[in-house]
Amino acid sequence: LDAENDADSDAICGHEDSCRYDAEHDADSDAVCGDVDSCPYDAEHDADSDNVCGDVDSCEHDNENDADSDVICGDVDSCAQDAENDADSDAICGDVDSCRYDSSNDADSDSVCGNDQRCDFDAENDADSDGVCGDVDSCRYDAENDADSDAVCGNVDSCPFDKENDVDGDVVCADVDSCVDDAENDADSDAVCGDVDSCRHDSLNDADSDLVCGNEQRCDFDAE
């Protein structure tokens, strides 16, 4: 009854053989005989349509076959195009992450990713170059950080090295003022500052010792 006498040599005569030209009798049990099955060992028939049958497809449900080469097939890879799989753990895959190694994604919006700078939260990146980032720098524009400790940062301190800020009001800061408490700065040029000069406008300092300063009398050298 089998004119071909068991064409596929499977010891089953053709009239009784469900797959008369397939010696393995539909090996993948997909109801398609092997001789006409494009993927005879893949019951899903190349499920991902990548022209690679599932039995020899390293990623049988990923038509890009692990595009990022991280040994994780795209259908189960949280970041199918990122081989490092979100290296900074910010829930943004590296292929679309503007700062792939900065989980804060340029927190200070200075266009420099945190992993590429020292001051992650200071857009000016330590403007005064004092080694203290602006977000934690008490004086962000004063490299000496209030050198005179008067609670006024040097960049806005009229006297950055004078804690009392020109106490005598002579517009000369104490650090360079020869007479710190004398607004006239030794008016009589006797090398004695006015605040401690008994005769602040008499360079001879009461030469006749009559207890009257020279600038207050007509006879500087006449005690009487």
CSV table of C-alpha atoms in Angstrom, one decimal:
chain,number,residue,atom,x,y,z
A,1,LEU,CA,0.0,0.0,0.0
A,2,ASP,CA,3.1,2.3,0.1
A,3,ALA,CA,4.4,2.7,-3.4
A,4,GLU,CA,7.5,4.5,-2.0
A,5,ASN,CA,8.2,1.7,0.4
A,6,ASP,CA,8.8,3.8,3.5
A,7,ALA,CA,10.4,6.8,1.8
A,8,ASP,CA,11.8,8.2,5.1
A,9,SER,CA,13.2,4.9,6.3
A,10,ASP,CA,11.6,5.2,9.7
A,11,ALA,CA,10.2,1.6,9.5
A,12,ILE,CA,6.7,2.9,9.1
A,13,CYS,CA,5.0,2.4,5.8
A,14,GLY,CA,3.9,5.6,4.1
A,15,HIS,CA,0.2,4.9,4.3
A,16,GLU,CA,0.4,4.6,8.1
A,17,ASP,CA,3.1,7.3,8.6
A,18,SER,CA,1.8,10.8,9.7
A,19,CYS,CA,5.0,12.3,8.4
A,20,ARG,CA,5.9,10.0,5.4
A,21,TYR,CA,9.0,12.1,4.5
A,22,ASP,CA,10.1,12.9,8.0
A,23,ALA,CA,12.0,10.2,9.7
A,24,GLU,CA,11.8,12.0,13.0
A,25,HIS,CA,8.0,12.3,12.9
A,26,ASP,CA,7.6,16.0,13.7
A,27,ALA,CA,10.5,16.1,16.2
A,28,ASP,CA,9.3,19.4,17.8
A,29,SER,CA,5.7,18.3,18.1
A,30,ASP,CA,4.3,21.4,16.4
A,31,ALA,CA,2.1,19.5,14.0
A,32,VAL,CA,4.3,20.4,11.1
A,33,CYS,CA,6.3,17.6,9.6
A,34,GLY,CA,10.1,18.1,9.6
A,35,ASP,CA,10.4,18.0,5.8
A,36,VAL,CA,8.2,21.1,5.5
A,37,ASP,CA,9.0,22.8,8.8
A,38,SER,CA,11.2,25.8,8.5
A,39,CYS,CA,12.4,25.2,12.1
A,40,PRO,CA,12.0,21.4,12.6
A,41,TYR,CA,13.4,21.5,16.2
A,42,ASP,CA,11.7,24.7,17.3
A,43,ALA,CA,8.0,24.3,18.2
A,44,GLU,CA,7.6,28.1,18.3
A,45,HIS,CA,8.9,28.5,14.7
A,46,ASP,CA,11.5,31.3,15.3
A,47,ALA,CA,9.3,33.2,17.9
A,48,ASP,CA,11.3,36.4,17.7
A,49,SER,CA,11.3,36.4,13.8
A,50,ASP,CA,15.1,37.0,13.6
A,51,ASN,CA,15.5,34.1,11.1
A,52,VAL,CA,17.3,32.0,13.7
A,53,CYS,CA,15.4,29.0,14.9
A,54,GLY,CA,14.9,28.8,18.6
A,55,ASP,CA,16.9,25.6,19.0
A,56,VAL,CA,20.0,27.4,17.9
A,57,ASP,CA,19.1,30.9,18.8
A,58,SER,CA,21.0,32.2,21.9
A,59,CYS,CA,18.1,34.6,22.6
A,60,GLU,CA,15.0,32.9,21.2
A,61,HIS,CA,12.6,35.7,22.2
A,62,ASP,CA,14.9,38.6,21.4
A,63,ASN,CA,15.1,39.5,17.7
A,64,GLU,CA,18.2,41.6,18.4
A,65,ASN,CA,20.0,38.7,20.1
A,66,ASP,CA,21.4,40.6,23.1
A,67,ALA,CA,22.0,43.9,21.3
A,68,ASP,CA,24.3,45.3,24.1
A,69,SER,CA,26.3,42.1,24.5
A,70,ASP,CA,25.9,41.9,28.2
A,71,VAL,CA,24.9,38.2,28.1
A,72,ILE,CA,21.4,39.0,29.0
A,73,CYS,CA,18.8,38.6,26.3
A,74,GLY,CA,16.8,41.7,25.5
A,75,ASP,CA,13.4,40.2,26.5
A,76,VAL,CA,14.6,39.8,30.1
A,77,ASP,CA,17.2,42.7,30.1
A,78,SER,CA,16.0,45.8,32.0
A,79,CYS,CA,18.3,47.9,29.9
A,80,ALA,CA,18.4,46.1,26.5
A,81,GLN,CA,20.7,48.7,24.9
A,82,ASP,CA,23.0,49.3,27.9
A,83,ALA,CA,25.7,46.8,28.6
A,84,GLU,CA,26.3,48.2,32.1
A,85,ASN,CA,22.6,47.9,32.9
A,86,ASP,CA,22.1,51.3,34.6
A,87,ALA,CA,25.6,51.6,36.1
A,88,ASP,CA,24.6,54.5,38.5
A,89,SER,CA,21.3,52.8,39.6
A,90,ASP,CA,19.1,55.8,38.9
A,91,ALA,CA,16.5,53.8,37.0
A,92,ILE,CA,17.6,55.4,33.7
A,93,CYS,CA,19.4,53.1,31.3
A,94,GLY,CA,22.8,54.3,30.2
A,95,ASP,CA,21.9,54.6,26.5
A,96,VAL,CA,19.4,57.4,27.4
A,97,ASP,CA,21.0,58.7,30.6
A,98,SER,CA,22.6,62.1,30.2
A,99,CYS,CA,24.9,61.3,33.2
A,100,ARG,CA,25.3,57.5,33.1
A,101,TYR,CA,27.6,57.4,36.1
A,102,ASP,CA,25.9,60.1,38.2
A,103,SER,CA,22.8,58.9,40.0
A,104,SER,CA,21.8,62.5,40.7
A,105,ASN,CA,22.0,63.4,37.0
A,106,ASP,CA,23.9,66.7,37.3
A,107,ALA,CA,22.1,67.9,40.5
A,108,ASP,CA,23.4,71.4,40.3
A,109,SER,CA,22.5,71.8,36.6
A,110,ASP,CA,25.9,73.1,35.6
A,111,SER,CA,26.1,70.7,32.6
A,112,VAL,CA,28.8,68.7,34.2
A,113,CYS,CA,27.9,65.2,35.5
A,114,GLY,CA,28.7,64.6,39.2
A,115,ASN,CA,31.2,61.9,38.4
A,116,ASP,CA,33.3,64.4,36.4
A,117,GLN,CA,33.5,67.1,39.0
A,118,ARG,CA,34.4,67.6,42.7
A,119,CYS,CA,31.3,69.8,43.6
A,120,ASP,CA,28.2,67.8,42.7
A,121,PHE,CA,25.8,70.3,44.3
A,122,ASP,CA,27.6,73.6,43.4
A,123,ALA,CA,26.8,74.9,39.9
A,124,GLU,CA,29.8,77.3,40.2
A,125,ASN,CA,32.2,74.5,41.2
A,126,ASP,CA,34.0,76.2,44.1
A,127,ALA,CA,33.9,79.7,42.6
A,128,ASP,CA,36.6,81.0,45.1
A,129,SER,CA,38.9,78.0,44.6
A,130,ASP,CA,39.3,77.5,48.3
A,131,GLY,CA,38.7,73.7,48.2
A,132,VAL,CA,35.3,74.1,49.8
A,133,CYS,CA,32.3,73.6,47.5
A,134,GLY,CA,29.8,76.4,47.4
A,135,ASP,CA,26.9,74.4,48.8
A,136,VAL,CA,28.8,74.0,52.1
A,137,ASP,CA,31.0,77.1,51.9
A,138,SER,CA,30.1,79.8,54.4
A,139,CYS,CA,31.8,82.3,52.2
A,140,ARG,CA,31.4,81.0,48.7
A,141,TYR,CA,33.2,84.0,47.0
A,142,ASP,CA,35.9,84.5,49.6
A,143,ALA,CA,38.8,82.1,49.3
A,144,GLU,CA,40.0,83.1,52.8
A,145,ASN,CA,36.6,82.4,54.3
A,146,ASP,CA,36.2,85.5,56.5
A,147,ALA,CA,39.9,85.9,57.4
A,148,ASP,CA,39.2,88.3,60.3
A,149,SER,CA,36.3,86.3,61.8
A,150,ASP,CA,33.9,89.2,61.9
A,151,ALA,CA,31.0,87.2,60.4
A,152,VAL,CA,31.3,89.2,57.1
A,153,CYS,CA,32.7,87.4,54.1
A,154,GLY,CA,35.8,89.0,52.6
A,155,ASN,CA,34.1,89.7,49.2
A,156,VAL,CA,31.6,92.0,50.9
A,157,ASP,CA,33.8,93.1,53.9
A,158,SER,CA,35.1,96.7,53.6
A,159,CYS,CA,38.0,95.6,55.8
A,160,PRO,CA,38.5,91.9,55.2
A,161,PHE,CA,41.5,91.7,57.6
A,162,ASP,CA,40.1,94.0,60.3
A,163,LYS,CA,37.7,92.4,62.7
A,164,GLU,CA,36.4,95.8,63.9
A,165,ASN,CA,36.0,97.1,60.4
A,166,ASP,CA,37.7,100.5,60.7
A,167,VAL,CA,36.7,101.2,64.3
A,168,ASP,CA,37.9,104.9,64.1
A,169,GLY,CA,36.0,105.6,60.9
A,170,ASP,CA,38.9,107.1,59.1
A,171,VAL,CA,38.4,104.9,56.0
A,172,VAL,CA,41.7,103.1,56.8
A,173,CYS,CA,41.4,99.5,57.9
A,174,ALA,CA,43.1,98.6,61.1
A,175,ASP,CA,45.5,96.1,59.4
A,176,VAL,CA,47.0,99.1,57.6
A,177,ASP,CA,46.1,101.9,60.0
A,178,SER,CA,49.1,103.3,62.0
A,179,CYS,CA,46.6,104.7,64.5
A,180,VAL,CA,43.8,102.2,64.8
A,181,ASP,CA,41.7,104.3,67.3
A,182,ASP,CA,42.6,107.7,66.0
A,183,ALA,CA,40.5,109.0,63.1
A,184,GLU,CA,43.0,111.8,62.5
A,185,ASN,CA,45.9,109.4,62.4
A,186,ASP,CA,48.4,111.4,64.6
A,187,ALA,CA,47.2,114.8,63.5
A,188,ASP,CA,50.3,116.6,65.0
A,189,SER,CA,52.7,114.1,63.5
A,190,ASP,CA,54.5,113.5,66.8
A,191,ALA,CA,54.5,109.7,66.4
A,192,VAL,CA,51.9,109.5,69.2
A,193,CYS,CA,48.4,108.5,68.1
A,194,GLY,CA,45.6,110.9,69.1
A,195,ASP,CA,43.8,108.4,71.4
A,196,VAL,CA,46.8,108.3,73.7
A,197,ASP,CA,48.3,111.7,73.0
A,198,SER,CA,47.8,114.2,75.8
A,199,CYS,CA,48.1,117.0,73.3
A,200,ARG,CA,46.8,115.5,70.1
A,201,HIS,CA,47.2,118.8,68.1
A,202,ASP,CA,50.5,119.9,69.7
A,203,SER,CA,53.6,118.1,68.2
A,204,LEU,CA,55.7,119.3,71.1
A,205,ASN,CA,53.2,118.0,73.7
A,206,ASP,CA,53.1,121.0,76.1
A,207,ALA,CA,56.7,121.9,75.7
A,208,ASP,CA,56.6,124.3,78.7
A,209,SER,CA,54.9,121.8,80.9
A,210,ASP,CA,52.2,124.2,82.0
A,211,LEU,CA,49.5,121.6,81.4
A,212,VAL,CA,48.2,123.6,78.5
A,213,CYS,CA,48.8,122.2,75.0
A,214,GLY,CA,50.6,124.4,72.6
A,215,ASN,CA,47.7,124.7,70.2
A,216,GLU,CA,45.6,126.1,73.0
A,217,GLN,CA,47.9,129.0,74.1
A,218,ARG,CA,49.9,131.8,72.5
A,219,CYS,CA,53.2,131.2,74.3
A,220,ASP,CA,54.2,127.6,73.8
A,221,PHE,CA,57.5,127.9,75.7
A,222,ASP,CA,56.4,130.2,78.5
A,223,ALA,CA,55.0,128.3,81.5
A,224,GLU,CA,53.7,131.6,82.9
